[in-house]
Amino acid sequence: MRRIRGAAALLAAAALVAGCAAADDGIRLPPPDGVLDYQLGGAYTPAAEVTIVVRDRTEAPAAGAYGVCYVNLFQTQPDPASGPDPALEGTTAWWDAVHPELLLRDADGALVVDEEWNEALFDIRTAATREALLQIQSAWLRGCADDGYDAVEPDNLDQHERSHGLQTLDHALAYMAEIIPLAHRLGLAVAQKNTAELVASGPELGFDFAVAEECELHDECADYRYPGRVLEIEYDDTGVVERDGITRTAFEWACARRAGDHPITLRDRDATPRGDPAHVFAHC
């Protein structure tokens, strides 16, 4: 998860969205003293103390909470375990049947796939493919706004790491230069998802806050330059971390170092709903 980029490249990326560094008037930001629940594995009624809830765009926002709408912006949804079905909108098979020109392919024509999640990458290398993708995904953002969400979390900004060198972070930032102003016009705040190497360039690019997975585990939380506006998620399956002779879990380290600075939540890797045997939820 650690990626090093030159200052010149980051400054060039920032220039893509000059003038979009601050959230537009009327955009709500997540409360810095909030309690976060990350519900990507399925929606459920959050605990009484929860004030921020992240859910997939296909789910309704949680009543009474600051709602963040998760959008898988740079990759497809995986095909089901039962097998590919082009009728299932948003899956790899659907995109390959309906919009094959928007999927990234290698020199042999094979789809470039995120092997961990079995999701195909979108081809964002040209202005033409980005515009075509925007024509489809802008409806997703409008859906988030119409449903009453306060913010959007565009996932897989770091897709270049899985593109076998075919795409770069700058390609993703060029697309975000279209997405961020659109989201702001719709009244949605925009999260920087992971991609800690942006450092101070993140706010300059127009992002309003950050959703940071495992930043304690990778010792990169300080790289997110959104005081009080980092939604930190650590996971329960990462084992222990030893620092200065002291052994703690990443979540315990996060709480010891930053409790009260911004929301910190522990979840199981699949973010399963309450009632599932694998469900884990804690906060500090």
XYZ file of N, CA and C in Angstrom:
852
model
N 0.801 -1.209 0.000
C 0.000 0.000 0.000
C 0.837 1.263 0.000
N 2.136 1.147 0.158
C 2.961 2.333 0.139
C 3.436 2.612 -1.267
N 3.154 3.815 -1.753
C 3.497 4.187 -3.116
C 4.157 5.547 -3.074
N 5.253 5.724 -3.768
C 6.000 6.983 -3.751
C 5.866 7.649 -5.117
N 5.492 8.923 -5.096
C 5.390 9.675 -6.336
C 6.117 10.992 -6.173
N 6.629 11.525 -7.278
C 7.353 12.782 -7.235
C 6.442 13.960 -7.012
N 7.001 15.024 -6.437
C 6.213 16.228 -6.167
C 5.687 16.838 -7.453
N 6.461 16.778 -8.526
C 6.019 17.379 -9.787
C 4.769 16.701 -10.314
N 4.712 15.373 -10.203
C 3.537 14.652 -10.691
C 2.306 15.008 -9.888
N 2.457 15.138 -8.573
C 1.316 15.493 -7.746
C 0.842 16.905 -8.026
N 1.769 17.825 -8.255
C 1.369 19.195 -8.576
C 0.645 19.247 -9.911
N 1.099 18.463 -10.864
C 0.419 18.424 -12.151
C -0.990 17.876 -12.004
N -1.143 16.858 -11.152
C -2.477 16.304 -10.926
C -3.382 17.322 -10.271
N -2.850 18.084 -9.327
C -3.656 19.101 -8.651
C -4.162 20.139 -9.629
N -3.375 20.438 -10.634
C -3.778 21.447 -11.612
C -4.998 21.013 -12.408
N -5.266 19.713 -12.453
C -6.414 19.231 -13.200
C -7.722 19.753 -12.647
N -7.755 19.982 -11.340
C -8.999 20.411 -10.710
C -8.793 21.702 -9.948
N -7.995 22.605 -10.481
C -7.770 23.885 -9.828
C -9.098 24.576 -9.593
N -9.237 25.120 -8.409
C -10.457 25.813 -8.052
C -11.480 24.932 -7.383
N -11.216 23.633 -7.210
C -12.183 22.712 -6.605
C -11.714 22.227 -5.237
N -10.739 22.934 -4.627
C -10.120 22.412 -3.419
C -11.053 22.426 -2.225
N -12.002 23.342 -2.168
C -12.884 23.431 -1.019
C -14.268 22.922 -1.386
N -14.948 22.355 -0.394
C -16.306 21.906 -0.619
C -17.201 23.091 -0.926
N -18.147 22.892 -1.851
C -19.070 23.954 -2.197
C -19.976 24.283 -1.018
N -20.555 25.485 -1.028
C -21.487 25.891 0.016
C -22.638 24.891 0.078
N -23.044 24.563 1.294
C -24.168 23.668 1.475
C -23.788 22.211 1.577
N -22.546 21.858 1.295
C -22.108 20.469 1.407
C -21.794 20.159 2.860
N -22.379 19.094 3.364
C -22.160 18.674 4.746
C -20.935 17.773 4.831
N -20.112 18.008 5.832
C -18.936 17.178 6.076
C -19.208 16.248 7.259
N -18.534 15.111 7.327
C -18.775 14.183 8.436
C -18.370 14.800 9.772
N -19.105 14.536 10.827
C -18.762 15.105 12.136
C -17.449 14.539 12.667
N -16.521 15.387 13.097
C -15.211 14.893 13.552
C -15.292 14.044 14.813
N -16.335 14.247 15.613
C -16.494 13.458 16.832
C -17.501 12.336 16.639
N -17.748 11.954 15.390
C -18.749 10.940 15.103
C -18.269 9.528 15.374
N -19.217 8.597 15.337
C -18.934 7.161 15.451
C -19.318 6.522 14.122
N -18.372 5.835 13.529
C -18.514 5.289 12.176
C -18.899 3.823 12.196
N -19.849 3.452 11.329
C -20.122 2.042 11.030
C -19.967 1.853 9.527
N -19.160 0.878 9.161
C -18.813 0.613 7.752
C -19.586 -0.623 7.319
N -20.682 -0.438 6.568
C -21.653 -1.500 6.322
C -21.654 -1.994 4.874
N -20.497 -2.198 4.292
C -20.444 -2.595 2.891
C -20.869 -4.038 2.656
N -20.871 -4.845 3.687
C -21.278 -6.238 3.520
C -22.767 -6.456 3.649
N -23.523 -5.397 3.832
C -24.970 -5.498 3.992
C -25.469 -4.512 5.022
N -26.595 -3.894 4.730
C -27.132 -2.867 5.628
C -27.848 -3.498 6.818
N -27.743 -2.829 7.952
C -28.458 -3.246 9.164
C -28.623 -2.012 10.045
N -29.493 -2.086 11.014
C -29.723 -0.959 11.902
C -28.475 -0.726 12.747
N -27.880 0.452 12.652
C -26.643 0.693 13.413
C -26.914 0.840 14.899
N -25.851 0.683 15.690
C -25.958 0.894 17.133
C -26.365 2.340 17.420
N -26.938 2.563 18.596
C -27.500 3.871 18.930
C -26.466 4.978 18.873
N -25.202 4.668 19.195
C -24.180 5.708 19.251
C -23.601 6.063 17.884
N -23.925 5.292 16.859
C -23.369 5.512 15.522
C -23.988 6.756 14.890
N -23.122 7.610 14.334
C -23.584 8.848 13.689
C -23.159 8.965 12.228
N -22.296 8.046 11.760
C -21.834 8.033 10.367
C -21.955 6.598 9.859
N -22.619 6.414 8.735
C -22.790 5.071 8.180
C -22.423 5.084 6.696
N -21.537 4.176 6.305
C -21.184 3.971 4.903
C -21.938 2.745 4.408
N -22.667 2.915 3.303
C -23.390 1.808 2.690
C -23.196 1.834 1.181
N -23.401 0.683 0.555
C -23.344 0.596 -0.898
C -24.442 1.453 -1.509
N -24.189 1.946 -2.703
C -25.142 2.838 -3.374
C -26.479 2.165 -3.654
N -26.529 0.838 -3.645
C -27.785 0.131 -3.882
C -28.649 0.051 -2.636
N -28.125 0.494 -1.489
C -28.867 0.493 -0.234
C -29.332 1.908 0.103
N -30.411 2.008 0.855
C -30.869 3.308 1.341
C -29.962 3.775 2.470
N -29.771 5.094 2.630
C -28.955 5.585 3.749
C -29.623 5.291 5.092
N -28.793 5.197 6.129
C -29.310 4.951 7.480
C -29.997 6.204 7.996
N -31.180 6.054 8.512
C -31.952 7.193 9.008
C -31.237 7.851 10.180
N -31.153 9.174 10.148
C -30.612 9.927 11.269
C -29.106 9.972 11.360
N -28.398 9.350 10.403
C -26.930 9.329 10.427
C -26.388 10.074 9.211
N -25.149 10.532 9.329
C -24.444 11.083 8.169
C -24.190 9.924 7.215
N -24.723 10.025 5.998
C -24.666 8.904 5.079
C -23.614 9.057 4.013
N -22.749 8.041 3.872
C -21.731 8.009 2.829
C -22.100 6.889 1.858
N -22.207 7.244 0.589
C -22.640 6.341 -0.469
C -21.415 5.735 -1.160
N -21.214 4.437 -0.979
C -20.076 3.744 -1.579
C -20.357 3.465 -3.056
N -19.421 3.870 -3.906
C -19.530 3.634 -5.350
C -18.233 2.986 -5.825
N -18.346 1.821 -6.433
C -17.178 1.134 -6.986
C -16.863 1.778 -8.332
N -16.154 2.893 -8.296
C -16.034 3.779 -9.452
C -15.082 3.272 -10.522
N -14.037 2.562 -10.126
C -12.973 2.226 -11.068
C -12.925 0.749 -11.440
N -13.798 -0.057 -10.867
C -13.822 -1.488 -11.156
C -15.259 -1.982 -11.191
N -15.461 -3.111 -11.838
C -16.789 -3.709 -11.913
C -17.159 -4.370 -10.591
N -18.423 -4.739 -10.469
C -18.819 -5.641 -9.399
C -18.479 -7.068 -9.839
N -18.088 -7.928 -8.911
C -17.696 -9.283 -9.320
C -18.886 -10.103 -9.799
N -18.608 -11.037 -10.691
C -19.633 -11.997 -11.074
C -19.955 -12.882 -9.877
N -21.181 -13.355 -9.756
C -21.532 -14.211 -8.617
C -20.816 -15.545 -8.664
N -20.752 -16.192 -7.507
C -20.076 -17.486 -7.423
C -20.741 -18.527 -8.315
N -22.016 -18.340 -8.615
C -22.738 -19.295 -9.458
C -22.339 -19.206 -10.922
N -21.626 -18.123 -11.278
C -21.156 -17.980 -12.643
C -21.573 -16.673 -13.266
N -20.895 -16.255 -14.335
C -21.216 -14.986 -14.994
C -22.642 -14.960 -15.524
N -23.284 -13.801 -15.391
C -24.640 -13.621 -15.893
C -24.757 -12.203 -16.438
N -24.759 -12.032 -17.753
C -24.808 -10.685 -18.337
C -26.059 -9.901 -17.969
N -27.068 -10.565 -17.417
C -28.289 -9.865 -17.023
C -28.124 -9.123 -15.708
N -27.072 -9.434 -14.954
C -26.858 -8.800 -13.649
C -26.085 -7.500 -13.861
N -26.800 -6.390 -13.854
C -26.213 -5.091 -14.146
C -25.087 -4.749 -13.177
N -23.996 -4.258 -13.735
C -22.857 -3.830 -12.929
C -21.781 -4.875 -12.754
N -22.109 -6.142 -13.018
C -21.107 -7.196 -12.892
C -20.164 -7.182 -14.088
N -19.083 -7.918 -13.974
C -18.112 -7.981 -15.069
C -18.770 -8.496 -16.350
N -19.599 -9.530 -16.226
C -20.252 -10.097 -17.409
C -21.173 -9.069 -18.065
N -21.860 -8.273 -17.268
C -22.755 -7.236 -17.821
C -21.955 -6.191 -18.582
N -20.889 -5.693 -17.969
C -20.061 -4.695 -18.651
C -19.457 -5.263 -19.931
N -19.016 -6.513 -19.880
C -18.377 -7.116 -21.055
C -19.375 -7.303 -22.187
N -20.645 -7.491 -21.838
C -21.670 -7.667 -22.864
C -22.196 -6.337 -23.397
N -22.307 -5.331 -22.511
C -22.969 -4.083 -22.872
C -21.978 -2.976 -23.236
N -20.860 -2.907 -22.512
C -19.865 -1.857 -22.748
C -18.449 -2.454 -22.756
N -18.161 -3.384 -23.640
C -16.844 -4.039 -23.618
C -15.696 -3.068 -23.861
N -15.964 -1.964 -24.560
C -14.912 -0.997 -24.870
C -14.446 -0.216 -23.648
N -15.168 -0.312 -22.534
C -14.809 0.431 -21.323
C -14.040 -0.413 -20.314
N -13.739 -1.641 -20.665
C -12.971 -2.517 -19.782
C -11.511 -2.571 -20.231
N -10.613 -2.535 -19.255
C -9.179 -2.565 -19.540
C -8.759 -3.976 -19.956
N -7.979 -4.052 -21.032
C -7.524 -5.347 -21.540
C -6.016 -5.307 -21.766
N -5.397 -6.472 -21.648
C -3.965 -6.549 -21.885
C -3.693 -6.703 -23.381
N -2.438 -6.898 -23.719
C -2.051 -6.965 -25.133
C -2.706 -8.129 -25.864
N -3.111 -9.159 -25.118
C -3.766 -10.320 -25.726
C -5.279 -10.181 -25.756
N -5.789 -9.057 -25.258
C -7.234 -8.847 -25.249
C -7.939 -9.382 -24.029
N -7.178 -9.936 -23.087
C -7.785 -10.469 -21.864
C -8.094 -9.339 -20.893
N -9.178 -9.482 -20.151
C -9.541 -8.489 -19.152
C -8.476 -8.406 -18.070
N -8.200 -7.199 -17.624
C -7.305 -6.997 -16.488
C -8.175 -6.999 -15.239
N -7.880 -7.913 -14.315
C -8.777 -8.174 -13.193
C -8.040 -7.983 -11.874
N -8.728 -7.373 -10.916
C -8.276 -7.321 -9.526
C -8.517 -8.709 -8.950
N -7.458 -9.488 -8.812
C -7.595 -10.893 -8.447
C -8.140 -11.079 -7.031
N -7.873 -10.131 -6.142
C -8.342 -10.291 -4.756
C -9.863 -10.271 -4.677
N -10.482 -9.393 -5.477
C -11.940 -9.236 -5.402
C -12.649 -9.703 -6.672
N -11.894 -10.207 -7.651
C -12.469 -10.700 -8.906
C -13.272 -9.615 -9.612
N -12.708 -8.411 -9.686
C -13.351 -7.273 -10.328
C -12.492 -6.800 -11.506
N -13.103 -6.617 -12.651
C -12.379 -6.113 -13.816
C -12.178 -4.605 -13.692
N -11.053 -4.115 -14.196
C -10.750 -2.689 -14.150
C -11.352 -1.979 -15.357
N -11.828 -0.745 -15.135
C -12.281 0.084 -16.241
C -11.073 0.705 -16.944
N -11.231 0.957 -18.231
C -10.183 1.609 -19.021
C -10.400 3.116 -18.933
N -9.520 3.801 -18.208
C -9.657 5.249 -18.007
C -8.462 5.988 -18.605
N -7.834 5.407 -19.604
C -6.598 5.980 -20.146
C -6.832 7.170 -21.062
N -8.006 7.287 -21.637
C -8.244 8.377 -22.585
C -9.431 9.215 -22.146
N -9.453 10.452 -22.629
C -10.587 11.336 -22.334
C -11.886 10.734 -22.864
N -11.811 10.039 -23.993
C -13.017 9.472 -24.592
C -13.615 8.372 -23.718
N -12.778 7.464 -23.203
C -13.324 6.398 -22.360
C -13.788 6.951 -21.023
N -13.088 7.943 -20.508
C -13.535 8.550 -19.243
C -14.892 9.231 -19.423
N -15.084 9.916 -20.544
C -16.358 10.582 -20.798
C -17.483 9.561 -20.951
N -17.209 8.471 -21.655
C -18.222 7.428 -21.824
C -18.586 6.801 -20.477
N -17.592 6.580 -19.641
C -17.842 6.020 -18.314
C -18.644 6.998 -17.458
N -18.320 8.270 -17.579
C -19.026 9.292 -16.805
C -20.503 9.339 -17.173
N -20.812 9.140 -18.450
C -22.210 9.155 -18.873
C -23.021 8.089 -18.146
N -22.384 6.990 -17.797
C -23.058 5.904 -17.065
C -23.038 6.174 -15.559
N -21.873 6.497 -15.040
C -21.713 6.582 -13.592
C -22.281 7.870 -12.994
N -22.499 8.904 -13.807
C -23.116 10.113 -13.269
C -24.505 9.803 -12.718
N -25.174 8.835 -13.314
C -26.491 8.436 -12.801
C -26.363 7.802 -11.427
N -25.253 7.121 -11.163
C -25.044 6.548 -9.841
C -24.941 7.652 -8.788
N -24.183 8.713 -9.123
C -24.030 9.817 -8.171
C -25.361 10.526 -7.947
N -26.113 10.736 -9.025
C -27.429 11.348 -8.855
C -28.321 10.483 -7.984
N -28.198 9.174 -8.122
C -28.966 8.265 -7.271
C -28.606 8.405 -5.808
N -27.305 8.550 -5.525
C -26.867 8.767 -4.133
C -27.500 10.034 -3.569
N -27.449 11.119 -4.358
C -28.011 12.386 -3.903
C -29.523 12.289 -3.737
N -30.196 11.688 -4.704
C -31.652 11.569 -4.639
C -32.101 10.719 -3.459
N -31.281 9.728 -3.087
C -31.630 8.864 -1.959
C -31.414 9.542 -0.608
N -30.716 10.674 -0.611
C -30.520 11.408 0.633
C -29.163 11.236 1.273
N -28.200 10.685 0.534
C -26.852 10.576 1.086
C -26.201 11.957 1.172
N -25.254 12.084 2.094
C -24.513 13.328 2.285
C -23.197 13.360 1.520
N -22.657 12.192 1.209
C -21.312 12.113 0.626
C -21.200 10.858 -0.214
N -20.132 10.806 -1.010
C -19.856 9.650 -1.842
C -18.427 9.179 -1.589
N -18.248 7.868 -1.568
C -16.923 7.243 -1.421
C -16.586 6.510 -2.712
N -15.851 7.149 -3.630
C -15.465 6.466 -4.875
C -14.303 5.497 -4.607
N -14.557 4.226 -4.792
C -13.553 3.224 -4.419
C -12.628 2.897 -5.579
N -11.465 2.349 -5.198
C -10.443 1.847 -6.116
C -9.744 2.948 -6.896
N -9.586 4.091 -6.247
C -8.754 5.168 -6.795
C -7.342 4.666 -7.090
N -6.922 3.639 -6.362
C -5.574 3.082 -6.521
C -5.530 1.930 -7.531
N -6.459 1.926 -8.474
C -6.547 0.821 -9.435
C -5.271 0.601 -10.246
N -4.467 1.649 -10.372
C -3.243 1.506 -11.169
C -2.325 0.425 -10.619
N -2.421 0.180 -9.310
C -1.565 -0.844 -8.701
C -1.888 -2.240 -9.207
N -3.086 -2.394 -9.784
C -3.527 -3.712 -10.262
C -3.665 -3.752 -11.785
N -3.184 -2.700 -12.451
C -3.382 -2.585 -13.900
C -2.220 -3.146 -14.718
N -1.251 -3.775 -14.065
C -0.081 -4.336 -14.754
C 0.654 -3.273 -15.567
N 0.667 -2.062 -15.032
C 1.396 -0.979 -15.663
C 0.671 -0.299 -16.809
N -0.557 -0.676 -17.062
C -1.296 -0.093 -18.187
C -1.917 1.258 -17.838
N -2.185 1.491 -16.565
C -2.799 2.740 -16.134
C -1.993 3.331 -14.979
N -2.200 4.620 -14.751
C -1.476 5.321 -13.698
C -2.458 6.004 -12.763
N -1.936 6.479 -11.642
C -2.757 7.269 -10.727
C -3.235 8.541 -11.411
N -2.416 9.114 -12.277
C -2.828 10.331 -12.973
C -4.064 10.099 -13.842
N -4.204 8.902 -14.413
C -5.420 8.595 -15.159
C -6.633 8.656 -14.235
N -6.494 8.089 -13.030
C -7.605 8.106 -12.074
C -7.921 9.524 -11.621
N -6.882 10.321 -11.411
C -7.106 11.700 -10.974
C -7.749 12.533 -12.079
N -7.423 12.233 -13.324
C -8.082 12.926 -14.436
C -9.575 12.621 -14.436
N -9.921 11.398 -14.101
C -11.346 11.063 -14.015
C -11.992 11.735 -12.805
N -11.279 11.758 -11.690
C -11.822 12.427 -10.509
C -12.015 13.923 -10.754
N -11.254 14.490 -11.687
C -11.434 15.901 -12.029
C -12.812 16.150 -12.631
N -13.435 15.115 -13.175
C -14.814 15.206 -13.647
C -15.808 14.837 -12.554
N -15.450 13.847 -11.752
C -16.367 13.323 -10.739
C -16.568 14.310 -9.590
N -15.492 14.923 -9.107
C -15.589 15.782 -7.923
C -16.509 16.976 -8.156
N -16.329 17.756 -9.241
C -17.256 18.876 -9.449
C -18.707 18.429 -9.623
N -18.917 17.296 -10.292
C -20.272 16.789 -10.464
C -20.893 16.458 -9.113
N -20.144 15.742 -8.274
C -20.661 15.398 -6.943
C -20.983 16.653 -6.140
N -20.108 17.642 -6.205
C -20.349 18.886 -5.476
C -21.605 19.590 -5.976
N -21.813 19.587 -7.271
C -23.034 20.206 -7.803
C -24.284 19.489 -7.312
N -24.154 18.204 -7.046
C -25.270 17.418 -6.530
C -25.422 17.540 -5.020
N -24.519 18.295 -4.386
C -24.588 18.481 -2.942
C -23.911 17.395 -2.139
N -23.042 16.622 -2.779
C -22.354 15.513 -2.116
C -20.900 15.868 -1.809
N -20.470 15.627 -0.582
C -19.049 15.673 -0.270
C -18.379 14.456 -0.904
N -17.076 14.535 -1.140
C -16.351 13.460 -1.832
C -15.186 12.991 -0.966
N -15.127 11.683 -0.751
C -14.060 11.099 0.055
C -12.874 10.695 -0.796
N -11.685 10.960 -0.300
C -10.474 10.348 -0.849
C -10.376 8.961 -0.249
N -10.473 7.929 -1.079
C -10.423 6.563 -0.571
C -8.992 6.042 -0.640
N -8.398 5.810 0.547
C -7.021 5.327 0.637
C -6.094 6.245 -0.167
N -5.119 5.682 -0.882
C -4.216 6.467 -1.738
C -3.510 7.545 -0.916
N -2.885 7.130 0.175
C -2.285 8.070 1.127
C -1.167 8.890 0.518
N -0.576 8.439 -0.595
C 0.546 9.173 -1.158
C 0.160 10.529 -1.718
N -1.132 10.798 -1.837
C -1.537 12.138 -2.274
C -1.153 13.210 -1.261
N -1.089 12.847 0.015
C -0.689 13.747 1.106
C -1.476 15.056 0.976
N -0.802 16.205 0.971
C -1.494 17.495 0.942
C -2.213 17.738 -0.375
N -1.848 17.016 -1.423
C -2.516 17.203 -2.700
C -3.966 16.731 -2.676
N -4.307 15.851 -1.720
C -5.678 15.363 -1.650
C -6.699 16.478 -1.520
N -6.599 17.327 -0.485
C -7.532 18.456 -0.387
C -7.424 19.412 -1.568
N -6.217 19.606 -2.101
C -6.051 20.500 -3.242
C -6.780 19.974 -4.472
N -6.890 18.661 -4.582
C -7.588 18.059 -5.711
C -9.098 18.217 -5.604
N -9.595 18.597 -4.421
C -11.022 18.808 -4.241
C -11.702 17.818 -3.333
N -10.979 16.793 -2.845
C -11.570 15.865 -1.893
C -11.896 16.608 -0.595
N -12.974 16.179 0.074
C -13.450 16.862 1.270
C -13.067 16.166 2.564
N -12.875 14.867 2.511
C -12.469 14.085 3.675
C -11.864 12.790 3.158
N -11.438 11.918 4.051
C -10.804 10.668 3.638
C -11.475 9.475 4.291
N -11.530 8.382 3.560
C -11.861 7.072 4.105
C -10.583 6.252 4.005
N -10.011 5.924 5.151
C -8.673 5.317 5.192
C -8.751 3.928 5.819
N -8.525 2.928 5.002
C -8.480 1.563 5.505
C -7.059 1.206 5.934
N -6.934 0.723 7.146
C -5.688 0.160 7.661
C -4.527 1.147 7.632
N -4.824 2.419 7.820
C -3.712 3.382 7.799
C -2.807 3.210 9.015
N -3.343 2.690 10.122
C -2.483 2.409 11.272
C -1.560 1.235 10.979
N -2.113 0.192 10.394
C -1.314 -0.987 10.071
C -0.131 -0.609 9.190
N -0.358 0.310 8.241
C 0.687 0.712 7.308
C 1.385 2.006 7.718
N 1.052 2.500 8.899
C 1.707 3.675 9.473
C 1.685 4.866 8.512
N 0.483 5.155 7.970
C 0.354 6.235 7.008
C -0.805 7.189 7.335
N -1.348 7.084 8.544
C -2.513 7.908 8.889
C -2.193 9.398 8.818
N -0.968 9.778 9.179
C -0.598 11.196 9.165
C -0.549 11.770 7.760
N -0.550 10.893 6.741
C -0.494 11.380 5.369
C -1.834 11.893 4.867
N -2.904 11.623 5.603
C -4.222 12.136 5.217
C -4.406 13.504 5.849
N -4.453 14.541 5.027
C -4.429 15.920 5.518
C -5.839 16.512 5.613
N -6.659 15.855 6.411
C -8.027 16.312 6.645
C -8.268 16.313 8.153
N -7.862 17.334 8.874
C -7.980 17.331 10.339
C -9.413 17.058 10.794
N -9.578 15.992 11.557
C -10.875 15.621 12.077
C -11.803 14.997 11.063
N -11.352 14.870 9.812
C -12.225 14.392 8.738
C -11.656 13.147 8.057
N -11.052 12.278 8.853
C -10.597 10.975 8.370
C -11.485 9.911 8.999
N -12.106 9.083 8.167
C -12.877 7.947 8.653
C -11.963 6.724 8.561
N -11.438 6.312 9.697
C -10.424 5.254 9.735
C -11.068 3.914 10.054
N -10.742 2.916 9.221
C -11.221 1.553 9.444
C -10.020 0.631 9.567
N -9.928 -0.051 10.681
C -8.952 -1.118 10.841
C -9.713 -2.441 10.856
N -9.019 -3.535 10.503
C -9.682 -4.828 10.403
C -9.148 -5.799 11.449
N -9.964 -6.806 11.755
C -9.674 -7.687 12.887
C -8.760 -8.851 12.534
N -8.371 -8.975 11.251
C -7.616 -10.149 10.828
C -6.154 -9.837 10.512
N -5.668 -8.700 10.971
C -4.323 -8.273 10.569
C -3.240 -8.654 11.571
N -3.604 -9.335 12.654
C -2.597 -9.735 13.626
C -2.141 -8.570 14.476
N -0.940 -8.712 15.038
C -0.441 -7.699 15.961
C 0.728 -6.934 15.334
N 0.932 -5.734 15.850
C 2.002 -4.862 15.377
C 2.895 -4.528 16.560
N 4.207 -4.723 16.407
C 5.150 -4.405 17.482
C 5.861 -3.103 17.172
N 5.812 -2.172 18.127
C 6.513 -0.899 17.999
C 7.157 -0.585 19.337
N 8.458 -0.311 19.291
C 9.204 0.043 20.498
C 9.022 -0.994 21.600
N 8.987 -2.260 21.191
C 8.881 -3.348 22.154
C 7.489 -3.585 22.694
N 6.503 -2.852 22.201
C 5.120 -3.005 22.651
C 4.320 -3.658 21.530
N 3.538 -4.674 21.880
C 2.743 -5.409 20.904
C 1.268 -5.123 21.124
N 0.620 -4.659 20.063
C -0.818 -4.393 20.090
C -1.392 -4.715 18.715
N -2.710 -4.845 18.659
C -3.342 -4.922 17.349
C -3.315 -3.525 16.727
N -3.511 -3.472 15.413
C -3.535 -2.170 14.732
C -4.635 -1.283 15.301
N -5.785 -1.863 15.601
C -6.883 -1.079 16.180
C -6.493 -0.526 17.546
N -5.839 -1.331 18.359
C -5.398 -0.843 19.680
C -4.383 0.280 19.532
N -3.464 0.145 18.581
C -2.511 1.223 18.327
C -3.231 2.484 17.864
N -4.190 2.324 16.966
C -4.929 3.475 16.456
C -5.631 4.217 17.583
N -6.269 3.459 18.464
C -6.982 4.092 19.578
C -6.014 4.774 20.541
N -4.877 4.141 20.785
C -3.896 4.741 21.697
C -3.314 6.015 21.127
N -3.165 6.061 19.820
C -2.518 7.204 19.176
C -3.480 8.340 18.824
N -4.728 7.996 18.411
C -5.566 9.025 17.789
C -7.002 9.074 18.285
N -7.357 8.329 19.313
C -8.742 8.372 19.793
C -9.135 9.812 20.100
N -10.250 10.240 19.558
C -10.718 11.603 19.749
C -10.337 12.544 18.627
N -9.349 12.149 17.811
C -8.942 13.001 16.688
C -9.908 12.888 15.513
N -10.344 11.667 15.246
C -11.298 11.410 14.170
C -11.924 10.038 14.427
N -13.011 9.692 13.732
C -13.641 8.388 13.958
C -12.717 7.227 13.598
N -12.642 6.244 14.499
C -11.834 5.034 14.294
C -12.729 3.835 14.577
N -12.791 2.926 13.623
C -13.697 1.785 13.737
C -12.962 0.497 13.401
N -13.300 -0.566 14.121
C -12.803 -1.909 13.837
C -13.926 -2.701 13.185
N -13.633 -3.340 12.057
C -14.605 -4.185 11.376
C -13.966 -5.504 10.981
N -14.825 -6.505 10.732
C -14.363 -7.728 10.094
C -14.133 -7.433 8.616
N -13.285 -8.224 7.990
C -12.814 -7.927 6.631
C -13.956 -7.785 5.626
N -15.009 -8.589 5.773
C -16.115 -8.535 4.823
C -17.219 -7.587 5.270
N -17.015 -6.880 6.375
C -17.995 -5.914 6.881
C -19.397 -6.527 6.929
N -19.496 -7.700 7.523
C -20.749 -8.442 7.543
C -21.788 -7.769 8.442
N -23.063 -8.030 8.182
C -24.123 -7.440 9.018
C -24.142 -8.038 10.420
N -24.727 -7.290 11.348
C -24.919 -7.815 12.691
C -25.738 -9.096 12.613
N -25.371 -10.086 13.406
C -26.028 -11.385 13.374
C -25.224 -12.429 12.640
N -24.356 -11.996 11.739
C -23.457 -12.929 11.059
C -22.381 -13.367 12.047
N -22.022 -14.645 12.068
C -20.998 -15.110 13.017
C -19.660 -14.386 12.880
N -19.371 -13.870 11.688
C -18.089 -13.191 11.475
C -18.132 -11.716 11.849
N -19.284 -11.213 12.225
C -19.449 -9.779 12.461
C -18.581 -9.278 13.605
N -17.838 -8.216 13.335
C -17.026 -7.526 14.346
C -17.267 -6.035 14.190
N -17.547 -5.358 15.287
C -17.694 -3.906 15.269
C -17.279 -3.352 16.627
N -16.331 -2.407 16.582
C -15.917 -1.688 17.780
C -15.460 -0.309 17.331
N -15.363 0.608 18.247
C -14.929 1.963 17.889
C -14.265 2.622 19.083
N -13.521 3.667 18.800
C -12.891 4.457 19.877
C -12.772 5.910 19.432
